[in-house]
């Protein structure tokens, strides 16, 4: 257990070692209890280290537990920084909305109006893609395109050029398909309109105004602080340190590499909860723009992979039995982050981890925290019913494909089976996965035997259709159209 606990109240400083605090509404927040639960659940689920920040009515309370590196035994503190993976997309979206606020960017204009060099595999569809679609993952651009364009300041320009020939998951505007390419294109838009590389624009336009001095993008910056090491291993066991601290190229920044403390992540959420105003009164976003980011653009056919009921402009949107919320998840090859915000209660919770059963830790801890602080009842963990329904699987049989992945669905002895194979630039990511499909509904299945590559328990597999009737399958929020 870490004894390094911090609390900042309305900007009035930092109190280390406090075990109880009053938020600005006068409610008692039992930090000793939550420290104990964090310690207990972290150990139970074999998570080496976890950092937790709780924002209640403007006050940020920070807790830490465990070790940053199981090989060295260095303790986690509230000042420790973690890789946050796709939570970086929230930062990129916020920067884009600042540019829209200032009139520099029309969200509904074609991307090629700002980036003439932007293209997709189908030239006719290139001009159809807008910035708004990139923000809401409705552009059709795919996710799993990995390309190391080097460490230079031109890495994003090179990445966008290299992605020009990648096939779309689906036509623009037709469906949600989670896209990292789309967020790198947004990063490049930021560079062109600000005249700064994405990293510098992030610091100047967002991190500095918000006072986020424990947030960064590059490894050499992270070395100023205690940095969490990634850990990898089999579910249910203590994981081992990964071969490298960071396996992502610099070009992953806009979609996947912001490094921060849990407290700094909660402070970003505080600005959004405050209608776009920083704690010192600086306006970062207009109130109208903050609300627009939280407005649902598209429903999610996959409500389980990241608990997404829908998507706004950068935010994942949640509906907890009528209580609305927003946030984002992130994964960075052994490090996992979770942010949930409940506007009606003025509450945000940020959890950063460095391996093990992080998703199970998140689910158990957030279920308790959000129930007590915000009256939220989170859904049960995704799993098939005790008596799965009988479904006609024949219409779902076939081959589905998106960039980097081929999915072959067959029927074996009346039951569904799937082979998930990595191809193209993803071919060395993992061996092909053999997955049994247990029915949840006629179109939703629980995939078994997946392991840590996707989830700790069952992997949601959702069959749907595009507007033209083409069948598709959703795995990990990614749309794979049927090709045979």
CSV table of N, CA, C and O in Angstrom, one decimal, residues 302-386:
chain,number,residue,atom,x,y,z
A,302,UNK,N,-22.3,-2.4,-30.3
A,302,UNK,CA,-21.5,-3.2,-29.3
A,302,UNK,C,-21.4,-2.4,-28.0
A,302,UNK,O,-20.6,-1.5,-27.8
A,303,UNK,N,-22.3,-2.8,-27.1
A,303,UNK,CA,-22.5,-2.1,-25.8
A,303,UNK,C,-21.6,-2.7,-24.7
A,303,UNK,O,-21.8,-2.4,-23.5
A,304,UNK,N,-20.7,-3.6,-25.1
A,304,UNK,CA,-20.0,-4.4,-24.0
A,304,UNK,C,-18.5,-4.2,-24.0
A,304,UNK,O,-17.9,-4.1,-23.0
A,305,UNK,N,-17.9,-4.1,-25.2
A,305,UNK,CA,-16.4,-4.1,-25.3
A,305,UNK,C,-15.8,-3.0,-24.4
A,305,UNK,O,-14.9,-3.2,-23.7
A,306,UNK,N,-16.3,-1.7,-24.6
A,306,UNK,CA,-15.9,-0.6,-23.7
A,306,UNK,C,-17.1,0.0,-23.0
A,306,UNK,O,-17.0,1.2,-22.7
A,307,UNK,N,-18.1,-0.8,-22.8
A,307,UNK,CA,-19.3,-0.3,-22.1
A,307,UNK,C,-20.0,0.9,-22.8
A,307,UNK,O,-20.6,1.8,-22.2
A,308,UNK,N,-19.8,0.9,-24.1
A,308,UNK,CA,-20.3,2.1,-24.9
A,308,UNK,C,-21.7,2.0,-25.4
A,308,UNK,O,-22.1,1.0,-26.1
A,309,UNK,N,-22.6,2.9,-24.9
A,309,UNK,CA,-24.0,2.9,-25.4
A,309,UNK,C,-24.0,3.8,-26.7
A,309,UNK,O,-24.9,3.6,-27.5
A,310,UNK,N,-23.1,4.7,-26.9
A,310,UNK,CA,-23.0,5.5,-28.0
A,310,UNK,C,-21.7,6.3,-28.0
A,310,UNK,O,-20.9,6.1,-27.2
A,311,UNK,N,-21.6,7.2,-29.1
A,311,UNK,CA,-20.4,8.0,-29.2
A,311,UNK,C,-20.7,9.4,-29.5
A,311,UNK,O,-21.7,9.7,-30.2
A,312,UNK,N,-20.0,10.3,-28.8
A,312,UNK,CA,-20.2,11.7,-29.1
A,312,UNK,C,-19.0,12.2,-29.9
A,312,UNK,O,-18.5,11.4,-30.8
A,313,UNK,N,-18.5,13.4,-29.7
A,313,UNK,CA,-17.4,13.9,-30.5
A,313,UNK,C,-16.1,13.8,-29.6
A,313,UNK,O,-15.7,14.7,-28.8
A,314,UNK,N,-15.6,12.6,-29.6
A,314,UNK,CA,-14.4,12.3,-28.8
A,314,UNK,C,-14.7,11.4,-27.5
A,314,UNK,O,-13.9,10.7,-27.1
A,315,UNK,N,-15.9,11.6,-27.0
A,315,UNK,CA,-16.3,10.9,-25.7
A,315,UNK,C,-17.1,9.6,-26.0
A,315,UNK,O,-17.9,9.6,-26.9
A,316,UNK,N,-16.8,8.5,-25.3
A,316,UNK,CA,-17.6,7.4,-25.2
A,316,UNK,C,-18.8,7.8,-24.3
A,316,UNK,O,-18.6,8.4,-23.2
A,317,UNK,N,-20.0,7.4,-24.7
A,317,UNK,CA,-21.2,7.8,-23.9
A,317,UNK,C,-21.8,6.6,-23.2
A,317,UNK,O,-21.9,5.5,-23.8
A,318,UNK,N,-22.3,6.8,-22.0
A,318,UNK,CA,-22.9,5.7,-21.2
A,318,UNK,C,-24.2,6.1,-20.7
A,318,UNK,O,-24.5,7.3,-20.4
A,319,UNK,N,-25.1,5.1,-20.6
A,319,UNK,CA,-26.4,5.3,-20.0
A,319,UNK,C,-26.6,4.2,-19.0
A,319,UNK,O,-26.9,3.0,-19.3
A,320,UNK,N,-26.4,4.6,-17.7
A,320,UNK,CA,-26.6,3.7,-16.6
A,320,UNK,C,-28.0,3.7,-16.0
A,320,UNK,O,-28.2,4.5,-15.1
A,321,UNK,N,-28.9,3.0,-16.6
A,321,UNK,CA,-30.3,3.0,-16.2
A,321,UNK,C,-30.8,4.4,-16.0
A,321,UNK,O,-31.5,4.7,-15.0
A,322,UNK,N,-30.6,5.2,-17.1
A,322,UNK,CA,-31.1,6.6,-17.0
A,322,UNK,C,-30.2,7.7,-16.5
A,322,UNK,O,-30.4,8.8,-16.7
A,323,UNK,N,-29.1,7.3,-15.9
A,323,UNK,CA,-28.1,8.2,-15.5
A,323,UNK,C,-27.0,8.3,-16.6
A,323,UNK,O,-26.4,7.3,-16.9
A,324,UNK,N,-26.9,9.5,-17.1
A,324,UNK,CA,-26.0,9.7,-18.3
A,324,UNK,C,-24.5,10.0,-17.8
A,324,UNK,O,-24.3,10.6,-16.8
A,325,UNK,N,-23.6,9.4,-18.6
A,325,UNK,CA,-22.2,9.7,-18.3
A,325,UNK,C,-21.4,9.6,-19.6
A,325,UNK,O,-21.8,9.3,-20.6
A,326,UNK,N,-20.1,10.0,-19.4
A,326,UNK,CA,-19.2,9.9,-20.5
A,326,UNK,C,-17.8,9.6,-20.0
A,326,UNK,O,-17.5,9.6,-18.8
A,327,UNK,N,-16.9,9.2,-20.9
A,327,UNK,CA,-15.5,8.9,-20.5
A,327,UNK,C,-14.7,8.2,-21.7
A,327,UNK,O,-15.0,8.5,-22.8
A,328,UNK,N,-13.8,7.4,-21.3
A,328,UNK,CA,-13.0,6.7,-22.3
A,328,UNK,C,-12.1,5.7,-21.6
A,328,UNK,O,-11.7,5.8,-20.5
A,329,UNK,N,-11.8,4.6,-22.4
A,329,UNK,CA,-10.9,3.6,-21.9
A,329,UNK,C,-9.6,3.7,-22.7
A,329,UNK,O,-9.6,4.2,-23.8
A,330,UNK,N,-8.5,3.1,-22.2
A,330,UNK,CA,-7.3,3.0,-23.0
A,330,UNK,C,-6.4,1.8,-22.6
A,330,UNK,O,-6.5,1.3,-21.5
A,331,UNK,N,-5.7,1.3,-23.6
A,331,UNK,CA,-4.8,0.2,-23.4
A,331,UNK,C,-3.5,0.5,-24.2
A,331,UNK,O,-3.6,0.9,-25.3
A,332,UNK,N,-2.4,0.2,-23.6
A,332,UNK,CA,-1.1,0.4,-24.2
A,332,UNK,C,-0.1,-0.7,-23.9
A,332,UNK,O,0.9,-0.5,-23.2
A,333,UNK,N,-0.4,-1.9,-24.5
A,333,UNK,CA,0.4,-3.0,-24.4
A,333,UNK,C,0.9,-3.3,-22.9
A,333,UNK,O,2.0,-3.1,-22.6
A,334,UNK,N,-0.1,-3.6,-22.1
A,334,UNK,CA,0.2,-3.9,-20.7
A,334,UNK,C,-0.2,-2.8,-19.7
A,334,UNK,O,-0.3,-3.1,-18.5
A,335,UNK,N,-0.6,-1.7,-20.2
A,335,UNK,CA,-1.1,-0.6,-19.3
A,335,UNK,C,-2.5,-0.3,-19.7
A,335,UNK,O,-2.8,-0.2,-20.9
A,336,UNK,N,-3.4,-0.1,-18.7
A,336,UNK,CA,-4.8,0.1,-19.0
A,336,UNK,C,-5.3,1.3,-18.1
A,336,UNK,O,-5.0,1.4,-17.0
A,337,UNK,N,-6.2,2.1,-18.8
A,337,UNK,CA,-6.7,3.2,-18.1
A,337,UNK,C,-8.2,3.3,-18.3
A,337,UNK,O,-8.8,2.9,-19.3
A,338,UNK,N,-8.9,3.9,-17.3
A,338,UNK,CA,-10.4,4.0,-17.3
A,338,UNK,C,-10.8,5.4,-16.8
A,338,UNK,O,-10.4,5.7,-15.7
A,339,UNK,N,-11.6,6.1,-17.5
A,339,UNK,CA,-12.1,7.4,-17.0
A,339,UNK,C,-13.7,7.4,-17.2
A,339,UNK,O,-14.2,7.0,-18.2
A,340,UNK,N,-14.4,7.7,-16.1
A,340,UNK,CA,-15.8,7.8,-16.1
A,340,UNK,C,-16.2,9.1,-15.5
A,340,UNK,O,-15.7,9.5,-14.4
A,341,UNK,N,-17.2,9.8,-16.1
A,341,UNK,CA,-17.6,11.1,-15.6
A,341,UNK,C,-19.1,11.1,-15.5
A,341,UNK,O,-19.8,10.6,-16.5
A,342,UNK,N,-19.7,11.5,-14.4
A,342,UNK,CA,-21.1,11.6,-14.2
A,342,UNK,C,-21.5,13.0,-13.9
A,342,UNK,O,-21.4,13.5,-12.8
A,343,UNK,N,-21.9,13.8,-15.0
A,343,UNK,CA,-22.2,15.2,-14.8
A,343,UNK,C,-23.2,15.6,-13.8
A,343,UNK,O,-23.1,16.6,-13.1
A,344,UNK,N,-24.3,14.8,-13.7
A,344,UNK,CA,-25.4,15.1,-12.7
A,344,UNK,C,-24.9,15.1,-11.3
A,344,UNK,O,-25.5,15.7,-10.4
A,345,UNK,N,-23.8,14.4,-11.0
A,345,UNK,CA,-23.3,14.3,-9.6
A,345,UNK,C,-22.0,15.1,-9.5
A,345,UNK,O,-21.5,15.1,-8.3
A,346,UNK,N,-21.5,15.6,-10.5
A,346,UNK,CA,-20.2,16.3,-10.4
A,346,UNK,C,-19.1,15.4,-10.1
A,346,UNK,O,-18.1,15.8,-9.4
A,347,UNK,N,-19.1,14.2,-10.6
A,347,UNK,CA,-18.1,13.2,-10.2
A,347,UNK,C,-17.4,12.7,-11.4
A,347,UNK,O,-17.9,12.5,-12.5
A,348,UNK,N,-16.1,12.5,-11.3
A,348,UNK,CA,-15.2,11.8,-12.2
A,348,UNK,C,-14.3,10.9,-11.5
A,348,UNK,O,-13.8,11.2,-10.4
A,349,UNK,N,-14.0,9.7,-12.1
A,349,UNK,CA,-13.1,8.7,-11.5
A,349,UNK,C,-12.1,8.3,-12.6
A,349,UNK,O,-12.5,7.9,-13.7
A,350,UNK,N,-10.9,8.4,-12.3
A,350,UNK,CA,-9.8,7.9,-13.2
A,350,UNK,C,-9.0,6.9,-12.5
A,350,UNK,O,-8.5,7.0,-11.4
A,351,UNK,N,-8.7,5.8,-13.3
A,351,UNK,CA,-7.9,4.6,-12.8
A,351,UNK,C,-6.9,4.3,-13.8
A,351,UNK,O,-7.2,4.1,-15.0
A,352,UNK,N,-5.6,4.3,-13.4
A,352,UNK,CA,-4.5,3.9,-14.3
A,352,UNK,C,-3.8,2.7,-13.7
A,352,UNK,O,-3.6,2.6,-12.5
A,353,UNK,N,-3.5,1.7,-14.6
A,353,UNK,CA,-2.9,0.5,-14.1
A,353,UNK,C,-1.7,0.1,-15.0
A,353,UNK,O,-1.6,0.6,-16.2
A,354,UNK,N,-0.9,-0.9,-14.6
A,354,UNK,CA,0.2,-1.4,-15.4
A,354,UNK,C,0.2,-2.9,-15.7
A,354,UNK,O,1.3,-3.5,-15.8
A,355,UNK,N,-0.9,-3.5,-15.8
A,355,UNK,CA,-1.0,-4.9,-16.1
A,355,UNK,C,-1.9,-5.8,-15.3
A,355,UNK,O,-2.6,-5.3,-14.4
A,356,UNK,N,-1.9,-7.1,-15.6
A,356,UNK,CA,-2.8,-8.0,-14.8
A,356,UNK,C,-4.2,-7.8,-15.2
A,356,UNK,O,-4.6,-7.4,-16.3
A,357,UNK,N,-5.1,-8.3,-14.2
A,357,UNK,CA,-6.6,-8.2,-14.5
A,357,UNK,C,-7.1,-6.8,-14.3
A,357,UNK,O,-8.0,-6.6,-13.4
A,358,UNK,N,-6.6,-5.8,-15.0
A,358,UNK,CA,-7.0,-4.5,-14.8
A,358,UNK,C,-8.5,-4.2,-15.1
A,358,UNK,O,-9.2,-3.5,-14.3
A,359,UNK,N,-9.1,-4.9,-16.0
A,359,UNK,CA,-10.5,-4.7,-16.3
A,359,UNK,C,-11.4,-5.2,-15.2
A,359,UNK,O,-12.4,-4.6,-14.9
A,360,UNK,N,-11.0,-6.3,-14.6
A,360,UNK,CA,-11.7,-6.8,-13.4
A,360,UNK,C,-11.6,-5.9,-12.2
A,360,UNK,O,-12.6,-5.7,-11.5
A,361,UNK,N,-10.4,-5.3,-12.0
A,361,UNK,CA,-10.2,-4.3,-11.0
A,361,UNK,C,-11.1,-3.1,-11.2
A,361,UNK,O,-11.8,-2.7,-10.3
A,362,UNK,N,-11.1,-2.6,-12.4
A,362,UNK,CA,-11.9,-1.5,-12.8
A,362,UNK,C,-13.4,-1.8,-12.5
A,362,UNK,O,-14.1,-1.0,-11.9
A,363,UNK,N,-13.9,-2.9,-13.0
A,363,UNK,CA,-15.3,-3.2,-12.9
A,363,UNK,C,-15.8,-3.3,-11.4
A,363,UNK,O,-16.8,-2.7,-11.0
A,364,UNK,N,-15.0,-3.9,-10.6
A,364,UNK,CA,-15.3,-4.1,-9.2
A,364,UNK,C,-15.3,-2.7,-8.4
A,364,UNK,O,-16.2,-2.4,-7.7
A,365,UNK,N,-14.2,-2.0,-8.7
A,365,UNK,CA,-14.0,-0.8,-7.9
A,365,UNK,C,-15.0,0.3,-8.4
A,365,UNK,O,-15.5,1.0,-7.6
A,366,UNK,N,-15.2,0.5,-9.7
A,366,UNK,CA,-16.1,1.5,-10.2
A,366,UNK,C,-17.5,1.2,-9.8
A,366,UNK,O,-18.3,2.1,-9.6
A,367,UNK,N,-17.9,-0.1,-9.8
A,367,UNK,CA,-19.2,-0.4,-9.4
A,367,UNK,C,-19.5,0.1,-8.0
A,367,UNK,O,-20.6,0.7,-7.8
A,368,UNK,N,-18.6,0.0,-7.1
A,368,UNK,CA,-18.8,0.5,-5.7
A,368,UNK,C,-18.7,2.0,-5.7
A,368,UNK,O,-19.5,2.7,-5.0
A,369,UNK,N,-17.7,2.6,-6.3
A,369,UNK,CA,-17.4,4.0,-6.2
A,369,UNK,C,-18.6,4.8,-6.9
A,369,UNK,O,-19.1,5.8,-6.3
A,370,UNK,N,-19.0,4.5,-8.1
A,370,UNK,CA,-20.0,5.2,-8.7
A,370,UNK,C,-21.4,5.0,-8.1
A,370,UNK,O,-22.3,5.9,-8.1
A,371,UNK,N,-21.6,3.9,-7.5
A,371,UNK,CA,-22.9,3.7,-6.7
A,371,UNK,C,-22.9,4.6,-5.5
A,371,UNK,O,-24.0,5.3,-5.3
A,372,UNK,N,-21.8,4.7,-4.8
A,372,UNK,CA,-21.8,5.6,-3.6
A,372,UNK,C,-21.8,7.0,-3.9
A,372,UNK,O,-22.5,7.8,-3.3
A,373,UNK,N,-21.0,7.4,-4.9
A,373,UNK,CA,-20.8,8.9,-5.1
A,373,UNK,C,-21.8,9.5,-6.1
A,373,UNK,O,-22.0,10.7,-6.1
A,374,UNK,N,-22.3,8.6,-7.0
A,374,UNK,CA,-23.2,9.2,-8.1
A,374,UNK,C,-24.5,8.5,-8.3
A,374,UNK,O,-25.2,8.8,-9.2
A,375,UNK,N,-24.8,7.5,-7.4
A,375,UNK,CA,-26.1,6.8,-7.6
A,375,UNK,C,-26.2,6.0,-8.9
A,375,UNK,O,-27.2,5.7,-9.4
A,376,UNK,N,-25.0,5.5,-9.4
A,376,UNK,CA,-25.0,4.8,-10.7
A,376,UNK,C,-25.0,3.3,-10.4
A,376,UNK,O,-24.2,2.8,-9.5
A,377,UNK,N,-25.8,2.6,-11.1
A,377,UNK,CA,-25.8,1.1,-11.1
A,377,UNK,C,-25.2,0.7,-12.4
A,377,UNK,O,-25.8,0.8,-13.5
A,378,UNK,N,-23.9,0.2,-12.4
A,378,UNK,CA,-23.3,-0.3,-13.6
A,378,UNK,C,-23.8,-1.6,-14.0
A,378,UNK,O,-24.3,-2.4,-13.2
A,379,UNK,N,-23.8,-1.9,-15.3
A,379,UNK,CA,-24.3,-3.2,-15.8
A,379,UNK,C,-23.4,-4.4,-15.3
A,379,UNK,O,-22.2,-4.2,-15.0
A,380,UNK,N,-24.0,-5.6,-15.3
A,380,UNK,CA,-23.2,-6.8,-14.9
A,380,UNK,C,-22.1,-7.0,-16.0
A,380,UNK,O,-22.2,-6.6,-17.1
A,381,UNK,N,-21.1,-7.8,-15.5
A,381,UNK,CA,-20.1,-8.2,-16.5
A,381,UNK,C,-20.6,-9.0,-17.6
A,381,UNK,O,-21.5,-9.8,-17.4
A,382,UNK,N,-20.2,-8.7,-18.8
A,382,UNK,CA,-20.7,-9.4,-20.0
A,382,UNK,C,-20.4,-10.9,-19.9
A,382,UNK,O,-19.2,-11.3,-19.7
A,383,UNK,N,-21.4,-11.7,-20.1
A,383,UNK,CA,-21.3,-13.2,-20.1
A,383,UNK,C,-22.6,-13.8,-20.6
A,383,UNK,O,-23.6,-13.1,-20.7
A,384,UNK,N,-22.5,-15.0,-21.1
A,384,UNK,CA,-23.7,-15.7,-21.7
A,384,UNK,C,-24.7,-16.0,-20.5
A,384,UNK,O,-24.2,-16.2,-19.4
A,385,UNK,N,-25.9,-16.1,-20.8
A,385,UNK,CA,-26.9,-16.6,-19.8
A,385,UNK,C,-26.6,-18.0,-19.4
A,385,UNK,O,-26.0,-18.8,-20.1
A,386,UNK,N,-27.2,-18.4,-18.2
A,386,UNK,CA,-27.0,-19.8,-17.8
A,386,UNK,C,-27.6,-20.8,-18.8
A,386,UNK,O,-27.0,-21.9,-18.9
